[in-house]
């Protein structure tokens, strides 16, 4: 089985810059972790971890699974994280 070599950070950043521009709004859950790993700073962010805060406040956060269950009344991540299902749930939460 052939192994694919991982991309370098700079290559991933350049790939993202092709469709993420200065005025692009990013919507996700706990997005700061991904942005920190990518060494990217964004000013237009909608993060469901902050939009729907934990009742104890920071540093506690409600999980995306919990938010989806309690607000949208449906199950999420039954088989682990899903790169399509998770951001779709974030969009639904923001539009709720």
Coordinates of C-alpha atoms in Angstrom, one line a residue:
X1 CA 0.0 0.0 0.0
X2 CA 1.4 3.4 -1.0
X3 CA 1.7 6.0 1.7
X4 CA 0.9 9.6 0.9
X5 CA 3.3 12.2 2.2
X6 CA 1.7 14.8 4.4
X7 CA 1.6 18.3 3.1
X8 CA 3.7 21.0 4.8
X9 CA 1.9 23.6 6.8
X10 CA 2.7 26.3 4.2
X11 CA 1.1 24.2 1.4
X12 CA -2.1 23.7 3.5
X13 CA -2.2 27.5 4.2
X14 CA -1.8 28.2 0.5
X15 CA -4.5 25.8 -0.4
X16 CA -6.9 27.4 2.0
X17 CA -6.1 30.9 0.8
X18 CA -7.5 30.0 -2.6
X19 CA -11.0 30.1 -1.2
X20 CA -10.7 31.8 2.2
X21 CA -10.3 35.6 1.7
X22 CA -10.1 38.6 4.0
X23 CA -13.9 39.0 4.2
X24 CA -14.8 35.3 4.4
X25 CA -16.7 34.3 7.5
X26 CA -15.7 31.0 9.0
X27 CA -18.4 29.0 10.9
X28 CA -17.5 26.0 13.0
X29 CA -17.3 24.7 16.6
X30 CA -14.2 25.5 18.7
X31 CA -12.6 26.9 15.6
X32 CA -9.7 28.5 17.5
X33 CA -8.0 25.1 17.9
X34 CA -7.9 24.6 14.1
X35 CA -6.8 28.1 13.4
X36 CA -4.0 27.8 16.0
X37 CA -2.8 24.6 14.4
X38 CA -2.9 26.3 11.0
X39 CA -1.2 29.4 12.4
X40 CA -3.9 31.5 10.9
X41 CA -5.7 34.6 12.3
X42 CA -9.2 35.4 11.1
X43 CA -11.4 38.4 12.0
X44 CA -14.7 37.0 10.7
X45 CA -15.5 34.0 12.8
X46 CA -18.8 32.6 14.1
X47 CA -18.0 29.9 16.7
X48 CA -20.9 27.8 18.1
X49 CA -18.8 27.1 21.2
X50 CA -19.2 30.8 22.1
X51 CA -22.5 31.5 20.4
X52 CA -24.1 28.9 22.8
X53 CA -22.1 29.3 26.0
X54 CA -21.9 26.7 28.8
X55 CA -24.0 27.7 31.8
X56 CA -20.8 27.7 34.0
X57 CA -19.1 30.1 31.5
X58 CA -15.5 29.8 30.2
X59 CA -13.4 27.7 30.2
X60 CA -16.3 25.3 30.0
X61 CA -17.9 24.7 26.6
X62 CA -20.8 22.7 25.4
X63 CA -19.9 20.0 22.9
X64 CA -21.2 20.2 19.4
X65 CA -23.0 16.9 20.0
X66 CA -24.7 18.4 23.1
X67 CA -25.7 21.5 21.3
X68 CA -27.2 19.5 18.4
X69 CA -29.1 17.2 20.7
X70 CA -30.5 19.9 23.0
X71 CA -31.2 22.7 20.4
X72 CA -31.8 20.9 17.1
X73 CA -33.3 17.8 18.7
X74 CA -31.2 15.3 16.7
X75 CA -28.2 13.1 17.1
X76 CA -24.8 14.0 15.8
X77 CA -21.4 12.2 15.6
X78 CA -22.8 8.7 16.1
X79 CA -19.6 7.4 14.4
X80 CA -17.1 10.0 15.6
X81 CA -16.3 13.4 14.0
X82 CA -17.5 13.9 10.5
X83 CA -16.1 16.6 8.2
X84 CA -19.4 17.1 6.5
X85 CA -21.9 16.5 9.3
X86 CA -20.1 18.7 11.9
X87 CA -20.0 22.0 9.9
X88 CA -23.5 21.4 8.6
X89 CA -24.7 21.2 12.2
X90 CA -22.9 24.4 13.0
X91 CA -24.7 26.2 10.2
X92 CA -28.0 24.8 11.3
X93 CA -27.3 26.0 14.9
X94 CA -26.4 29.5 13.7
X95 CA -29.6 29.7 11.5
X96 CA -31.7 28.3 14.4

